[in-house]
Amino acid sequence: MTTTPRALPMKVADPALPARIRIHEVGARDGLQNEKGVVPTEVKAEFIHRLAAAGLTTIEATSFVHPKWVPQLADAEQLFPLLEPIASRGDVALPVLVPNERGLDRALALGARSIAVFGSATETFAARNLNRTVDESLAMFAPVVARAKADRVHVRGYLSMCFGDPWEGAVPVEQVVRVAKALMDLGCDELSLGDTVGVATPGHVTALLRALTGAGVPVSSVGVHFHDTYGQALSNTLAALRYGVTTVDASAGGLGGCPYAKSATGNLATEDLVWMLDGLGIETGVDLDELTATSVWLAEQLGRPSPSRTVRALSPVSHKE
Ligand code: HMG
Ligand code: MG
């Protein structure tokens, strides 16, 4: 791909920010789970291979959920073996979503070494996404986490609706902290705070992080997962970085949403994040040009341009329309 000529952002470091960030790339899972059509397995595999070649080291690959709930990812058994060359490198993690023991059995049978359970801070979303109450979902996750840990499999605990919920409105910080603590108490290695419908603003992010660390959850085990519905994802990320967060979820090209939360739009675009971090002199290991070329290629496969401002700015003219 020929990108348009561009000036690189001038690197101006901010000593209040971390020196290095781990990007948890969710485009292949959070992005593609929300596509109207089913993306061919070979395209998904090539997407993930290209993300790894662009320098991403944590690439969420797919979900072992009920295929009727998320038909877009029903090919997990076919896709995962195609990722073996990446898995065998040893320096790239390929986490997969697993809601229950059935999902764990499927993931372990294929050799997955990193999984994520996904809870909700609100009852309505727990019911819609998992067909369970919040506490029933935690009970469903308990044996999953215990078995995974016994097998030395890395476990992430997602927590959705941490800021606002389209059915319940603003979500009290204490309610989020209770479920977050419960996920960590199950034995999760890390927690990802989901702004599922993208309503967070930076002060709210800082308040939640303060409450969580005050309740004993170390900031080193907390990641942030912002959807960009109101254009706040990057500002919210900066607030989290200032608080010491060093794991940021993002999706290449800004793909994404959630099939069980219709008002959710794409995640923070990885390219927008990398542009900002490059300017701040923060290491990510990601090659922005290779990543942008990947998102342009995927946008061609999907038949529509990427919503990422950075992808559009760096893309050939044909992609901007
Ligand atoms: P359920 O209908 O209550 O399932 O769904 P069940 O436990 O009653 O089981 C019913 C049947 O499904 C059984 O089969 C099970 O074996 C089978 P039967 O005995 O009747 O023949 N089954 C499965 N089959 C394959 N794989 C499985 C599985 N589990 C049960 N894993 C369930 C409960 C959790 C399965 C369902 O609600 C589900 O799959 N939900 C997934 C929803 C989802 O993936 N949502 C998107 C991800 S979350 C997200 O995007 C948010 C995030 O990005 C963060 C943020 O933005 O906030 C992470
Ligand atoms: Mg999400």
XYZ file of C-alpha atoms and ligand atoms in Angstrom:
380
model
C 0.000 0.000 0.000
C 1.239 3.514 -0.733
C 0.327 5.740 2.150
C -0.057 9.486 1.626
C 3.033 11.524 2.592
C 2.856 12.508 6.217
C 4.785 14.222 8.930
C 5.407 11.960 11.893
C 4.103 13.366 15.165
C 6.921 15.152 16.970
C 7.878 13.006 19.950
C 7.344 14.920 23.176
C 7.452 12.693 26.227
C 5.356 13.307 29.319
C 7.190 12.093 32.438
C 3.865 11.491 34.189
C 3.054 8.673 31.741
C 4.322 5.081 31.529
C 7.300 4.407 29.217
C 5.750 1.355 27.588
C 2.169 0.187 26.958
C 0.882 -3.263 26.082
C -1.850 -3.082 23.494
C -4.453 -5.839 23.815
C -5.722 -6.050 20.235
C -9.409 -7.029 20.067
C -10.305 -6.411 16.405
C -10.521 -10.056 15.405
C -12.887 -10.842 18.292
C -14.731 -7.706 19.427
C -14.611 -6.281 15.904
C -15.589 -9.270 13.832
C -18.221 -10.555 16.304
C -20.233 -7.510 15.353
C -20.115 -7.815 11.570
C -23.474 -8.316 9.858
C -22.032 -11.002 7.638
C -19.733 -13.827 8.607
C -16.146 -13.082 7.593
C -14.473 -16.119 5.951
C -12.162 -18.041 8.277
C -9.169 -17.558 5.940
C -9.661 -13.770 6.023
C -9.741 -13.822 9.830
C -6.567 -15.901 9.890
C -4.777 -13.567 7.491
C -5.952 -10.569 9.542
C -4.448 -12.041 12.712
C -1.201 -12.995 10.955
C -0.906 -9.431 9.652
C -1.589 -7.985 13.123
C 1.233 -10.109 14.529
C 3.535 -9.013 11.691
C 2.711 -5.381 12.569
C 4.128 -5.993 16.048
C 1.047 -6.631 18.193
C 1.864 -9.151 20.910
C -1.567 -9.753 22.455
C -4.152 -10.540 19.794
C -7.556 -11.720 20.956
C -8.391 -14.351 18.365
C -11.987 -15.542 18.786
C -14.612 -16.773 21.271
C -15.638 -20.241 22.378
C -19.192 -19.179 23.133
C -22.438 -20.777 22.008
C -22.396 -20.574 18.192
C -26.052 -19.530 18.127
C -25.301 -16.554 20.370
C -22.420 -15.288 18.205
C -22.601 -16.951 14.768
C -19.859 -14.632 13.481
C -17.330 -16.546 15.598
C -18.788 -20.033 15.168
C -15.681 -21.067 13.222
C -13.385 -20.924 16.292
C -12.447 -24.614 15.867
C -11.441 -24.014 12.240
C -9.669 -20.691 12.883
C -7.547 -21.473 15.921
C -5.372 -24.181 14.262
C -4.567 -21.730 11.434
C -2.880 -19.539 14.068
C -0.405 -22.223 15.136
C 2.589 -20.471 13.479
C 1.897 -17.435 15.684
C 1.224 -19.469 18.829
C 4.472 -21.406 18.387
C 6.546 -18.199 18.177
C 6.114 -17.881 21.937
C 6.141 -14.072 21.993
C 2.520 -13.474 20.946
C -0.454 -14.331 23.160
C -3.722 -15.329 21.481
C -6.425 -14.968 24.148
C -9.902 -16.378 23.488
C -13.215 -15.647 25.201
C -14.628 -18.489 27.263
C -17.870 -18.055 29.230
C -18.179 -21.480 30.842
C -16.628 -24.929 31.229
C -17.952 -26.063 27.854
C -16.100 -23.150 26.250
C -12.985 -23.920 28.289
C -13.023 -27.565 27.150
C -13.211 -26.425 23.536
C -10.396 -23.884 23.964
C -8.075 -26.240 25.859
C -8.646 -29.004 23.316
C -7.071 -26.690 20.728
C -4.160 -25.697 22.953
C -5.288 -22.181 23.984
C -2.941 -20.746 26.653
C -4.767 -17.515 27.412
C -8.475 -17.113 28.064
C -10.916 -14.414 29.120
C -14.130 -14.736 31.085
C -16.515 -11.821 30.709
C -18.780 -10.537 33.452
C -21.081 -7.559 33.735
C -21.429 -4.828 36.341
C -25.157 -4.628 35.614
C -27.927 -7.197 35.878
C -29.576 -6.301 32.573
C -26.463 -6.872 30.508
C -25.595 -10.055 32.429
C -29.028 -11.401 31.516
C -28.792 -10.341 27.871
C -25.201 -11.395 27.269
C -24.894 -14.498 29.420
C -28.453 -15.512 30.296
C -27.473 -15.273 33.975
C -27.620 -12.870 36.921
C -24.351 -11.169 37.846
C -23.754 -13.619 40.699
C -24.787 -16.640 38.608
C -22.242 -15.571 35.989
C -19.532 -15.329 38.642
C -20.482 -18.847 39.770
C -20.263 -19.990 36.128
C -16.754 -18.489 35.842
C -15.416 -19.929 39.117
C -14.590 -23.443 37.847
C -13.362 -21.997 34.533
C -10.819 -19.787 36.275
C -9.820 -22.508 38.749
C -9.226 -25.100 36.015
C -7.395 -22.628 33.792
C -5.099 -21.538 36.623
C -4.383 -25.164 37.545
C -3.310 -25.618 33.916
C -1.186 -22.405 34.038
C -3.412 -20.755 31.479
C -3.500 -16.953 31.703
C -6.932 -15.581 32.684
C -8.306 -12.140 31.933
C -11.537 -11.014 33.569
C -13.555 -8.620 31.459
C -16.083 -6.448 33.204
C -18.693 -4.816 30.958
C -20.866 -1.748 31.578
C -18.381 -0.203 34.011
C -19.532 3.356 33.290
C -23.043 3.318 31.871
C -25.591 0.826 30.681
C -28.201 1.574 27.980
C -30.960 -0.043 30.057
C -29.913 0.953 33.601
C -28.209 4.321 33.008
C -25.135 5.469 34.932
C -23.563 2.624 36.886
C -22.468 3.446 40.462
C -18.728 3.051 41.020
C -19.293 0.850 44.128
C -21.364 -1.582 42.049
C -18.491 -1.908 39.557
C -15.909 -2.317 42.314
C -17.900 -5.164 43.904
C -17.966 -7.259 40.724
C -14.394 -6.314 39.776
C -13.150 -7.506 43.179
C -15.185 -10.693 42.842
C -13.547 -11.415 39.453
C -10.082 -10.825 40.907
C -10.935 -12.982 43.932
C -11.762 -15.848 41.553
C -8.082 -15.720 40.544
C -8.075 -13.676 37.328
C -4.582 -12.463 36.407
C -5.873 -9.221 34.973
C -9.040 -7.185 34.770
C -10.303 -5.222 31.766
C -12.708 -2.388 32.511
C -15.231 -2.258 29.680
C -16.968 0.904 28.573
C -19.220 -1.249 26.452
C -21.358 1.563 25.028
C -18.704 4.276 25.106
C -20.264 6.712 27.594
C -17.282 7.232 29.910
C -15.531 10.575 30.297
C -12.037 11.085 31.780
C -13.065 12.166 35.296
C -15.258 9.090 35.612
C -12.359 6.887 34.488
C -10.072 8.356 37.145
C -12.764 8.016 39.831
C -13.285 4.339 39.026
C -9.549 3.618 38.989
C -9.166 5.417 42.318
C -12.003 3.392 43.853
C -10.614 0.130 42.500
C -7.077 0.685 43.706
C -8.499 1.912 47.012
C -10.289 -1.442 47.279
C -6.995 -3.289 46.807
C -6.950 -4.023 43.050
C -3.443 -3.077 41.870
C -3.359 -0.744 38.873
C -0.732 -3.039 37.310
C -3.431 -5.689 36.815
C -6.015 -3.317 35.317
C -6.566 -2.743 31.595
C -9.027 -0.384 29.943
C -11.430 -1.227 27.123
C -13.093 1.817 25.621
C -15.654 1.845 22.844
C -15.616 5.128 20.949
C -19.326 5.924 20.554
C -18.995 9.547 21.722
C -15.401 10.101 20.575
C -14.064 9.921 24.141
C -11.984 6.752 23.934
C -8.620 8.428 23.441
C -9.216 11.038 26.173
C -10.329 8.286 28.515
C -7.208 6.298 27.667
C -4.985 9.260 28.480
C -6.726 9.618 31.855
C -6.071 5.918 32.529
C -2.396 6.229 31.512
C -2.004 9.158 33.889
C -3.331 6.900 36.623
C -0.655 4.292 35.801
C -2.576 1.856 33.590
C -0.241 0.099 31.129
C -2.645 -2.240 29.286
C -4.954 -0.701 26.710
C -7.474 -2.583 24.569
C -7.982 -1.380 21.024
C -9.197 -2.738 17.716
C -7.427 -2.330 14.395
C -9.286 0.134 12.208
C -11.810 0.822 14.996
C -13.800 -2.319 14.275
C -16.231 -3.442 16.891
C -19.307 -3.313 19.036
C -21.269 -5.879 20.940
C -24.122 -7.918 19.471
C -25.920 -7.803 22.847
C -25.567 -4.015 23.348
C -26.902 -2.398 20.200
C -25.679 1.080 21.126
C -22.053 -0.106 21.267
C -19.898 1.099 18.369
C -16.333 0.217 17.531
C -13.516 0.125 20.044
C -10.806 2.723 20.274
C -8.951 2.289 16.968
C -5.483 0.821 17.462
C -4.040 3.228 14.873
C -5.442 6.275 16.729
C -3.925 4.923 19.948
C -0.528 4.209 18.363
C -0.435 7.667 16.765
C -0.910 9.280 20.191
C 1.546 6.946 21.945
C 4.175 7.461 19.212
C 3.860 11.210 19.739
C 4.292 10.751 23.479
C 7.373 8.584 22.892
C 5.647 5.617 24.575
C 6.849 2.222 23.324
C 4.293 -0.199 21.863
C 6.371 -2.244 19.430
C 3.738 -1.609 16.748
C 4.580 -0.489 13.219
C 1.870 2.063 12.393
C 2.281 1.801 8.620
C 1.968 -1.990 8.610
C -1.005 -1.810 10.913
C -2.734 0.821 8.773
C -2.120 -1.243 5.633
C -3.748 -4.188 7.432
C -6.840 -2.165 8.339
C -7.137 -0.827 4.788
C -6.876 -4.387 3.468
C -9.528 -5.601 5.945
C -11.809 -2.669 5.101
C -11.624 -3.769 1.458
C -12.635 -7.294 2.488
C -15.564 -5.882 4.502
C -16.563 -3.470 1.735
C -16.502 -0.237 3.734
C -13.889 2.240 4.948
C -12.444 2.131 8.433
C -13.901 4.669 10.897
C -10.406 5.333 12.333
C -9.278 8.928 11.800
C -5.651 7.827 11.629
C -6.333 5.079 9.101
C -8.197 7.592 6.932
C -5.470 10.208 7.230
C -2.750 7.731 6.277
C -4.698 5.922 3.558
C -4.804 6.174 -0.196
C -7.519 8.557 -1.487
C -9.786 5.677 -2.566
C -10.139 4.533 1.023
C -11.256 7.915 2.366
C -14.593 7.997 0.515
P -27.357 -20.623 27.758
O -28.370 -20.698 26.659
O -27.804 -20.227 29.117
O -26.518 -21.969 27.793
O -26.250 -19.610 27.248
P -26.669 -23.252 28.717
O -25.589 -23.253 29.726
O -28.108 -23.362 29.222
O -26.448 -24.421 27.659
C -27.383 -24.612 26.570
C -26.721 -25.450 25.481
O -25.642 -24.697 24.921
C -26.113 -26.749 25.962
O -26.291 -27.680 24.894
C -24.665 -26.447 26.097
O -23.801 -27.574 25.912
C -24.450 -25.469 24.955
P -27.353 -28.875 25.011
O -26.926 -29.636 26.239
O -28.660 -28.176 25.189
O -27.201 -29.594 23.709
N -23.335 -24.575 25.268
C -22.271 -24.363 24.474
N -21.934 -24.816 23.259
C -20.746 -24.422 22.758
N -19.897 -23.582 23.414
C -20.219 -23.094 24.627
C -21.451 -23.495 25.182
N -22.044 -23.177 26.349
C -23.199 -23.841 26.388
N -19.374 -22.290 25.265
C -23.963 -18.868 27.262
C -25.157 -19.256 28.093
C -22.939 -18.246 28.187
C -23.397 -20.111 26.609
C -24.426 -17.860 26.170
O -25.091 -16.830 26.797
C -23.297 -17.295 25.358
O -22.647 -18.032 24.601
N -23.070 -15.957 25.444
C -21.981 -15.312 24.731
C -22.318 -13.868 24.433
C -21.124 -13.174 23.814
O -20.189 -13.804 23.327
N -21.156 -11.821 23.800
C -20.104 -11.028 23.235
C -18.849 -11.036 24.059
S -18.912 -9.946 25.463
C -18.388 -8.400 24.841
O -18.293 -8.232 23.657
C -18.005 -7.321 25.818
C -16.491 -7.092 25.880
O -15.967 -6.702 24.636
C -16.167 -6.008 26.939
C -16.995 -4.735 26.771
O -16.971 -4.114 25.686
O -17.665 -4.380 27.738
C -15.748 -8.374 26.319
Mg -16.024 -4.678 23.838
